[in-house]
PDB file of C-alpha atoms in Angstrom:
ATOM      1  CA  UNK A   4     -36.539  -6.067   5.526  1.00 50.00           C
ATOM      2  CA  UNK A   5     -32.858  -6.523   5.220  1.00 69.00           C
ATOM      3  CA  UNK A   6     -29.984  -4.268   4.310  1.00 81.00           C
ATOM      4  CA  UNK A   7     -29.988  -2.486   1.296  1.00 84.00           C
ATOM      5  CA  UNK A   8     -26.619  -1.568  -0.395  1.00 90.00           C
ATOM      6  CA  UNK A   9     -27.135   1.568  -0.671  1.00 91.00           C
ATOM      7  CA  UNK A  10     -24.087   4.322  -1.233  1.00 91.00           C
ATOM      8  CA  UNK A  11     -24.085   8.207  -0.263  1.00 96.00           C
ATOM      9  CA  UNK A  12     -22.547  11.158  -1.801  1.00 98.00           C
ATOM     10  CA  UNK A  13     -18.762  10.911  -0.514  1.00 98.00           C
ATOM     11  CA  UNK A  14     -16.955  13.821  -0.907  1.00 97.00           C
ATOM     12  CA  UNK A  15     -13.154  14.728  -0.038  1.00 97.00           C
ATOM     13  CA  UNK A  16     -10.294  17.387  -1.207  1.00 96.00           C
ATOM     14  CA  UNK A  17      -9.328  15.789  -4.560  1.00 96.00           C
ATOM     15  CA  UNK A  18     -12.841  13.529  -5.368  1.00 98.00           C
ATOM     16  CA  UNK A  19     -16.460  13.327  -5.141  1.00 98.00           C
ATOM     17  CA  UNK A  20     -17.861   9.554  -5.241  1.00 98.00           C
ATOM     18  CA  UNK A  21     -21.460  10.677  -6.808  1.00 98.00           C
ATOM     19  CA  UNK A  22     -24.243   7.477  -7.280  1.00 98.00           C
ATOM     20  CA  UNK A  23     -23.582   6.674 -10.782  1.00 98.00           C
ATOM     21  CA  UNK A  24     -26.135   8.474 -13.085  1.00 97.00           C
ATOM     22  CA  UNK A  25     -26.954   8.749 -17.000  1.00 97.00           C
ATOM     23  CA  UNK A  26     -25.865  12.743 -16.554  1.00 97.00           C
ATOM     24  CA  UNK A  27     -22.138  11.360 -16.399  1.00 98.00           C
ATOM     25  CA  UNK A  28     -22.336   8.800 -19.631  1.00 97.00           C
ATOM     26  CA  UNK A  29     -20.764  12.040 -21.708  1.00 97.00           C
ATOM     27  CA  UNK A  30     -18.110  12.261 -19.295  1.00 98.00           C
ATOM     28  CA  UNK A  31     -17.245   8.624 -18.922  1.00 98.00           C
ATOM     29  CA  UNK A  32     -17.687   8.024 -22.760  1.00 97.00           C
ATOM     30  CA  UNK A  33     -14.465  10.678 -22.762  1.00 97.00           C
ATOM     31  CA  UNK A  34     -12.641   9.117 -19.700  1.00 96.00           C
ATOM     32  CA  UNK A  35     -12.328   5.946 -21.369  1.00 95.00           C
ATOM     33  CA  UNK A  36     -10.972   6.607 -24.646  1.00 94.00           C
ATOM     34  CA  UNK A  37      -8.072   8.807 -22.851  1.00 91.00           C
ATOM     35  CA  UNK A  38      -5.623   5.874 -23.348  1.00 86.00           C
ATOM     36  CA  UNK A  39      -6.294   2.417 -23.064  1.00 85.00           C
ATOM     37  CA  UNK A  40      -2.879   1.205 -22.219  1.00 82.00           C
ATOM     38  CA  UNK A  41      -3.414   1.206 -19.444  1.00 81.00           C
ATOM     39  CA  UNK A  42      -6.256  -1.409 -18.934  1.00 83.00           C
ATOM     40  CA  UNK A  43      -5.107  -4.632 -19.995  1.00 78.00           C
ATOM     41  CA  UNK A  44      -6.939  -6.992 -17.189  1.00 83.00           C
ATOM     42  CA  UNK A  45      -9.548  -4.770 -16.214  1.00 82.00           C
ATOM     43  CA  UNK A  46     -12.669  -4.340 -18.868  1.00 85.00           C
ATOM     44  CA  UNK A  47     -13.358  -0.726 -19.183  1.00 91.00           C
ATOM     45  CA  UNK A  48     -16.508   0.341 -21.333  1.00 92.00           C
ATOM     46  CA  UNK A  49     -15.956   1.608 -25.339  1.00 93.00           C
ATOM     47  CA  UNK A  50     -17.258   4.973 -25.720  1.00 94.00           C
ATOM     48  CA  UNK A  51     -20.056   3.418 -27.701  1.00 95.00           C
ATOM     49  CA  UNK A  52     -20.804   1.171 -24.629  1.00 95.00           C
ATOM     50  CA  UNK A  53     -21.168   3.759 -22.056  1.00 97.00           C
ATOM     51  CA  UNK A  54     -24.908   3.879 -22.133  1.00 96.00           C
ATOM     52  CA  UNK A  55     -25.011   0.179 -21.761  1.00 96.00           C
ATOM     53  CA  UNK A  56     -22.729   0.040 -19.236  1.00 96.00           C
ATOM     54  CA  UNK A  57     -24.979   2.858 -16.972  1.00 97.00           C
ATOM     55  CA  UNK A  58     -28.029   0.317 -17.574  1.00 97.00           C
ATOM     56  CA  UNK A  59     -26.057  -2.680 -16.558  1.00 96.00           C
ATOM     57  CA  UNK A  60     -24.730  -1.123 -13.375  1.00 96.00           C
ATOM     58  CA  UNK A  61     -28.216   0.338 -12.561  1.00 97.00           C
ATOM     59  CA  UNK A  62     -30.135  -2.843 -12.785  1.00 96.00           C
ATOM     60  CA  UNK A  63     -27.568  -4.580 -11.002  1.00 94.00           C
ATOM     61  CA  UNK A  64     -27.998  -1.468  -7.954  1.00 96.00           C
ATOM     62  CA  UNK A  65     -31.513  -2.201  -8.078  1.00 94.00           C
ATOM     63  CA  UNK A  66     -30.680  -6.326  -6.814  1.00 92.00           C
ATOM     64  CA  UNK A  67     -29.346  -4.458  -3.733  1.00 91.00           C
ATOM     65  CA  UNK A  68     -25.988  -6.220  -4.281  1.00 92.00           C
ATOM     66  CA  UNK A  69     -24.023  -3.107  -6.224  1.00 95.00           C
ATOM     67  CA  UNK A  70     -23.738   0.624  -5.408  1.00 97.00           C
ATOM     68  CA  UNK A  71     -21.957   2.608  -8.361  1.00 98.00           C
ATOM     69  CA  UNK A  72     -20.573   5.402  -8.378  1.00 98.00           C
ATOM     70  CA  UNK A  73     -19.168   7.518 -10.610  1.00 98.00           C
ATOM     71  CA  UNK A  74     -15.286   9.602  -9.671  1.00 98.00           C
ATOM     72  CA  UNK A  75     -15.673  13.100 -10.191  1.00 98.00           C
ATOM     73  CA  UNK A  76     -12.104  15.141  -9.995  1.00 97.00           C
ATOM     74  CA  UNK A  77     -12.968  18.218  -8.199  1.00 96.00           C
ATOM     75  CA  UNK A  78     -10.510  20.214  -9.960  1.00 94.00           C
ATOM     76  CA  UNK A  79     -12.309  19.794 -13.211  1.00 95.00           C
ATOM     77  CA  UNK A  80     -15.951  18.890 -12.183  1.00 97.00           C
ATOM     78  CA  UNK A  81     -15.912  15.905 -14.886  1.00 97.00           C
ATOM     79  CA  UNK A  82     -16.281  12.248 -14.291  1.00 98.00           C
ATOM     80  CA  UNK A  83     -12.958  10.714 -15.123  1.00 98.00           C
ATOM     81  CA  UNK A  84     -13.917   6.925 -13.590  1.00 97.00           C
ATOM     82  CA  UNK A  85     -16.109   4.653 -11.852  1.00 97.00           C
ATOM     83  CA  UNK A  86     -15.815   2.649  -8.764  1.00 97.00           C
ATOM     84  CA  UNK A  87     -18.515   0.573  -6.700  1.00 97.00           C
ATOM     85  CA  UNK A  88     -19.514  -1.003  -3.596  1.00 97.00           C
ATOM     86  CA  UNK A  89     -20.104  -4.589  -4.386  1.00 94.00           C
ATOM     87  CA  UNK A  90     -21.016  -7.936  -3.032  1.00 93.00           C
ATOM     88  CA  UNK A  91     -22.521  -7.051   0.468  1.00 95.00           C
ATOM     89  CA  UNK A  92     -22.941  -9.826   3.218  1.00 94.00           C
ATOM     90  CA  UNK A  93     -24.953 -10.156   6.208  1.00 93.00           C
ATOM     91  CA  UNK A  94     -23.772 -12.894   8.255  1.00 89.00           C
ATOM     92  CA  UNK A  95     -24.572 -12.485  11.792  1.00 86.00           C
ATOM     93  CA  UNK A  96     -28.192 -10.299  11.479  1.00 86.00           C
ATOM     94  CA  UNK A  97     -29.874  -9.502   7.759  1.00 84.00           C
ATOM     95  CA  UNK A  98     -30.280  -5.601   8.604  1.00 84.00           C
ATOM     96  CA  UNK A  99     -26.656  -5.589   9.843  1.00 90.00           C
ATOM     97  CA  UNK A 100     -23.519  -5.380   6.896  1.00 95.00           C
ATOM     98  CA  UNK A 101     -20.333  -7.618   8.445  1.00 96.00           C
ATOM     99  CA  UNK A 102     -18.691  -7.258   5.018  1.00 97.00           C
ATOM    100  CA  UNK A 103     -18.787  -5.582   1.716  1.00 97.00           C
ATOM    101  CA  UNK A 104     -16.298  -5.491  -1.132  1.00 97.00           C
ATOM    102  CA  UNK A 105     -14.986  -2.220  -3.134  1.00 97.00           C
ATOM    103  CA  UNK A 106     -14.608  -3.569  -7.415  1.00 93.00           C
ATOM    104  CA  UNK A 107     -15.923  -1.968 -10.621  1.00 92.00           C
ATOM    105  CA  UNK A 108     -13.305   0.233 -10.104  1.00 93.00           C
ATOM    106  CA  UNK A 109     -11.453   2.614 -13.515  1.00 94.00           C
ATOM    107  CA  UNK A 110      -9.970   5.558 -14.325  1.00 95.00           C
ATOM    108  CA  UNK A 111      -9.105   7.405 -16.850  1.00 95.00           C
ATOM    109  CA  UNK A 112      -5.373   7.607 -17.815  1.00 94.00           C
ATOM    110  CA  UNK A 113      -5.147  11.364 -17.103  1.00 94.00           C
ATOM    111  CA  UNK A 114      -6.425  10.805 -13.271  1.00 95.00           C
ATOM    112  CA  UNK A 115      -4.473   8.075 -12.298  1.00 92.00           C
ATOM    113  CA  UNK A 116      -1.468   8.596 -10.107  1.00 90.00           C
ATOM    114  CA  UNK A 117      -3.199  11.918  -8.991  1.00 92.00           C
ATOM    115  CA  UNK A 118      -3.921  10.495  -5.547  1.00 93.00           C
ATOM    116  CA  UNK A 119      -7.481  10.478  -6.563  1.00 95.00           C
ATOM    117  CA  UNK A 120      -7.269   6.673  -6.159  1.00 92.00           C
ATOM    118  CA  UNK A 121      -5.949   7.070  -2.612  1.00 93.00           C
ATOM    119  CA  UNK A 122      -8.574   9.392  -1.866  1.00 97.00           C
ATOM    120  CA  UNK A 123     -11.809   7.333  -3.286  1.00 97.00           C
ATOM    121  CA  UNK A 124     -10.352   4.276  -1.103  1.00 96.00           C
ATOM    122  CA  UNK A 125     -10.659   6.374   1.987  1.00 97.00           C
ATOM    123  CA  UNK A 126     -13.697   7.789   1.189  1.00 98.00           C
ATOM    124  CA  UNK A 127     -15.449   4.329   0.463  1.00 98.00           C
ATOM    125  CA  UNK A 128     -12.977   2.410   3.737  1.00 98.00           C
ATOM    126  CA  UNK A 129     -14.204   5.216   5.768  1.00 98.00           C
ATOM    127  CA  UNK A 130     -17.501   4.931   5.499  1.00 98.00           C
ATOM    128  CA  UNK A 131     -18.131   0.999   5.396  1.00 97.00           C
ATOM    129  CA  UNK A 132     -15.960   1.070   8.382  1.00 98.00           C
ATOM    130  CA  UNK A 133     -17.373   4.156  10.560  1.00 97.00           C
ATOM    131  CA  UNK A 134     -20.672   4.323   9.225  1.00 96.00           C
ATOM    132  CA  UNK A 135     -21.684   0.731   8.329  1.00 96.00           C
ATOM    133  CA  UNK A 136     -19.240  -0.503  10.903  1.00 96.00           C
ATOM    134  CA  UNK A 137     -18.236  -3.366   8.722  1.00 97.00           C
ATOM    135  CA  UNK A 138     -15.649  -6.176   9.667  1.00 97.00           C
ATOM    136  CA  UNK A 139     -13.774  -6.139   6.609  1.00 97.00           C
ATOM    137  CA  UNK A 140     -13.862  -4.409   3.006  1.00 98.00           C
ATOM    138  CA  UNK A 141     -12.596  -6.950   0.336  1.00 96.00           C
ATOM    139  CA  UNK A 142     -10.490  -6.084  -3.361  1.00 96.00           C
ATOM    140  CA  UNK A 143     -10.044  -8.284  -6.125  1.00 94.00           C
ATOM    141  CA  UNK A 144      -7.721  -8.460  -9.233  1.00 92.00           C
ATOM    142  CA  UNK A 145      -6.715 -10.807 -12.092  1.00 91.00           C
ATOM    143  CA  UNK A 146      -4.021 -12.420 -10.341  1.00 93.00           C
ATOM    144  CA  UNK A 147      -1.881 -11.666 -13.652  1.00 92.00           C
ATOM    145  CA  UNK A 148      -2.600  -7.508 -12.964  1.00 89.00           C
ATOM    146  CA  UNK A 149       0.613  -6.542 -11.200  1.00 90.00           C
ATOM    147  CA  UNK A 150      -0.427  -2.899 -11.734  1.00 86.00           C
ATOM    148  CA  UNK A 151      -3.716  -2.999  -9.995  1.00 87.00           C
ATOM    149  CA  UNK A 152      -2.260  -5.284  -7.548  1.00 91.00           C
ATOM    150  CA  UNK A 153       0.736  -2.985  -6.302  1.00 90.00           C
ATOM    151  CA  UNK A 154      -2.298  -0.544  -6.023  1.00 86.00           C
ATOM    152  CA  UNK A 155      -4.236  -2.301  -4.107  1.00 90.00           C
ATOM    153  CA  UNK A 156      -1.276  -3.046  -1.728  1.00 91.00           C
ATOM    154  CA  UNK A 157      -0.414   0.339  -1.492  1.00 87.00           C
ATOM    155  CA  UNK A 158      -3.422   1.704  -0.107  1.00 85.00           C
ATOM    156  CA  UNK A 159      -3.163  -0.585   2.696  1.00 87.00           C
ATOM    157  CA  UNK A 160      -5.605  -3.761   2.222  1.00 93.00           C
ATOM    158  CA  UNK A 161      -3.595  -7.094   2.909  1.00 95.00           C
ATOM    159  CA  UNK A 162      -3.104 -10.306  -0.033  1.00 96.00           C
ATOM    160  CA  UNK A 163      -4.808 -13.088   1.493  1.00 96.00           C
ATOM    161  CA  UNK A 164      -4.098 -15.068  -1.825  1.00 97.00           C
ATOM    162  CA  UNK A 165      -4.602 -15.997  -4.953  1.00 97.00           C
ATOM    163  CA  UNK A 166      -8.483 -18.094  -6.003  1.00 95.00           C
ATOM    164  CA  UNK A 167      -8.205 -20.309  -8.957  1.00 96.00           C
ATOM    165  CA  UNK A 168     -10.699 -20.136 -11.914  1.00 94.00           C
ATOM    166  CA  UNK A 169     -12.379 -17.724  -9.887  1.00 89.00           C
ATOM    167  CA  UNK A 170     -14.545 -15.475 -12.076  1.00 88.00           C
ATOM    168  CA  UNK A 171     -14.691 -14.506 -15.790  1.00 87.00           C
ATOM    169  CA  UNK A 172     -11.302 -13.196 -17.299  1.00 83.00           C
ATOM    170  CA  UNK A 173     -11.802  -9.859 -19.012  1.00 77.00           C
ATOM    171  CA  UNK A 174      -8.302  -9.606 -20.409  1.00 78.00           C
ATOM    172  CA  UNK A 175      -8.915  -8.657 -24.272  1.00 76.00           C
ATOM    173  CA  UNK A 176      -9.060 -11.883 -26.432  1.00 78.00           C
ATOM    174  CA  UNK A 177     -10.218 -14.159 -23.302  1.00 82.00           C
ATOM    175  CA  UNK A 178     -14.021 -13.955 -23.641  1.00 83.00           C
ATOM    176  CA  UNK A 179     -15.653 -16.912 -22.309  1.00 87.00           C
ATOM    177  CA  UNK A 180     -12.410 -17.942 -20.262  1.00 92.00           C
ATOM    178  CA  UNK A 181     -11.923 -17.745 -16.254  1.00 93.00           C
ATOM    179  CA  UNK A 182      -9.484 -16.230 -14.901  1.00 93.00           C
ATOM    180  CA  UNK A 183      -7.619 -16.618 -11.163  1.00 92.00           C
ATOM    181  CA  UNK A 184      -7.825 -13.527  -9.076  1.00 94.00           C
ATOM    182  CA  UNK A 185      -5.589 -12.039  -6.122  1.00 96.00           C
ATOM    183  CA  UNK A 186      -7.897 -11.318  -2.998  1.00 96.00           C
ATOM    184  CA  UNK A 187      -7.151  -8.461  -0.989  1.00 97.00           C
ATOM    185  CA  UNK A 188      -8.387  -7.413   2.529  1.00 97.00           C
ATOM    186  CA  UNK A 189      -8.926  -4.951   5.150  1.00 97.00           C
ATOM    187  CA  UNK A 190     -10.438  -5.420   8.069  1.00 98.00           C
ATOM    188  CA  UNK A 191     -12.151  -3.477  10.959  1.00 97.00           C
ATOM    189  CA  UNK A 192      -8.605  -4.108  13.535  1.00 97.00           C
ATOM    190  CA  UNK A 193      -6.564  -2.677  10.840  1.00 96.00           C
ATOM    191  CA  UNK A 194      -8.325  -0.172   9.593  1.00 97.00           C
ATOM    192  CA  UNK A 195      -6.944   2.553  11.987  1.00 96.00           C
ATOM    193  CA  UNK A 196      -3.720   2.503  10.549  1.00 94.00           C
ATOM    194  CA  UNK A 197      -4.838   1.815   6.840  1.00 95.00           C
ATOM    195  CA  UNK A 198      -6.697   5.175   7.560  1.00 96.00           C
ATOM    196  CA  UNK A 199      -3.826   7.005   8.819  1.00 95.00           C
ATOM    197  CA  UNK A 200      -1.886   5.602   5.387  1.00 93.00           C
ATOM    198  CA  UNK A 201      -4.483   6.765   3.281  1.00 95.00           C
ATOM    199  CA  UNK A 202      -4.500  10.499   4.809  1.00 96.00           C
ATOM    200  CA  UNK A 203      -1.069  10.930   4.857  1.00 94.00           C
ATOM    201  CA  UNK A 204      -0.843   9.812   1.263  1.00 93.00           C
ATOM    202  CA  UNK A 205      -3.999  12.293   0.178  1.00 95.00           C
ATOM    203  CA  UNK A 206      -2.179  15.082   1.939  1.00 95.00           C
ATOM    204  CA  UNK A 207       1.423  14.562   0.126  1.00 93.00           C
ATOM    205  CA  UNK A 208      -0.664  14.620  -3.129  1.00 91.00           C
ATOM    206  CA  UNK A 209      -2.255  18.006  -1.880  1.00 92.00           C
ATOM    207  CA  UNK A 210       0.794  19.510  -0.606  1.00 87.00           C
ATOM    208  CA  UNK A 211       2.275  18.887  -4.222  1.00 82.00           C
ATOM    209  CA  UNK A 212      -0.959  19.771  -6.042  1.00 73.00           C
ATOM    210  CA  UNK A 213      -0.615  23.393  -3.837  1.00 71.00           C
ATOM    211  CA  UNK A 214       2.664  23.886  -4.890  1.00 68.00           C
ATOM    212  CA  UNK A 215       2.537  23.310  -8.416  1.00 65.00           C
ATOM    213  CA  UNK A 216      -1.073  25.731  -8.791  1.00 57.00           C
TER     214      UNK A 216
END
């Protein structure tokens, strides 16, 4: 039969990954139009788009080769972004998942730098890891990004380097172009101390989350 990307419920202190449903188009459609500033590589949907955007993602869960999810903050119970495992592989058995990368991944201005980044990455490196016991989870950028790269570097995944005219460019005024994208990495040897990052990051954004309520 095969494996079947399929993503759970993940749930931690600051975020609940939930599989991405129609219920949180009203949410997202508000999430996205925050301030868009801040997403000058990465395509995020128009509020007008939204519903479009759940189809596309749910017919491209039902090839088996995407599970989305939508990021709800915890402290508000609303969706403020998406995220997604993506591009499984099966190299060495096709009911066993070597590898699997993390992409479709936004949030909404108001939710970023609120460690619910940090805490999504654990939640979705946790469980490929200790559940699917992958070898490595991959993360990809425009090359250009620096933003989403430092982000990317700072939750522990390794550059492995840059692939030229890799996949469609989705920088605004670049439709139909290609555009060379930064690979990231982390894999199953490292992921003990890319855990132990990601915790103690989640808990400094806790312990100043406590003191501020």
């Amino acid at each position: 039969m095969g494996f079947k990307l399929e993503g759970p419920v993940l749930e931690g202190a600051l975020v609940r990954l939930e599989p991405l449903t129609h219920r949180h188009a009203a949410d997202l459609a508000v999430a996205a139009e925050e301030d868009r500033g801040t997403y000058a590589f990465t395509w995020v949907p128009r509020k007008h788009e939204i519903g479009d955007y759940v189809d596309a993602q749910l017919e491209r869960a039902a090839t088996g080769r995407l599970a989305p999810y939508a990021q709800v903050s915890l402290a508000t119970g609303r969706a403020v972004g998406a995220t997604s495992y993506w591009e499984p592989r099966c190299w060495r058995s096709a009911d066993r998942l070597d590898a699997v990368e993390v992409g479709f991944t936004w949030l909404a201005r108001s939710a970023q730098g609120t460690g619910l980044n940090a805490e999504a990455k654990l939640l979705l490196f946790r469980h490929a890891f200790e559940e699917w016991d992958v070898s490595r989870v991959d993360l990809k950028t425009d090359a250009r990004n620096e933003r989403s790269r430092a982000a990317i570097a700072s939750v522990g995944a390794r550059f492995e380097g840059v692939l030229r005219n890799w996949s469609r460019s989705w920088a605004p005024g670049e439709d139909g172009r290609l555009r060379d994208s930064a690979i990231f990495s982390v894999t199953a040897a490292e992921w003990p101390q890319c855990r132990g990052r990601l915790e103690s990051r989640v808990a400094r954004f806790l312990r100043r989350e406590s003191s501020t309520g």
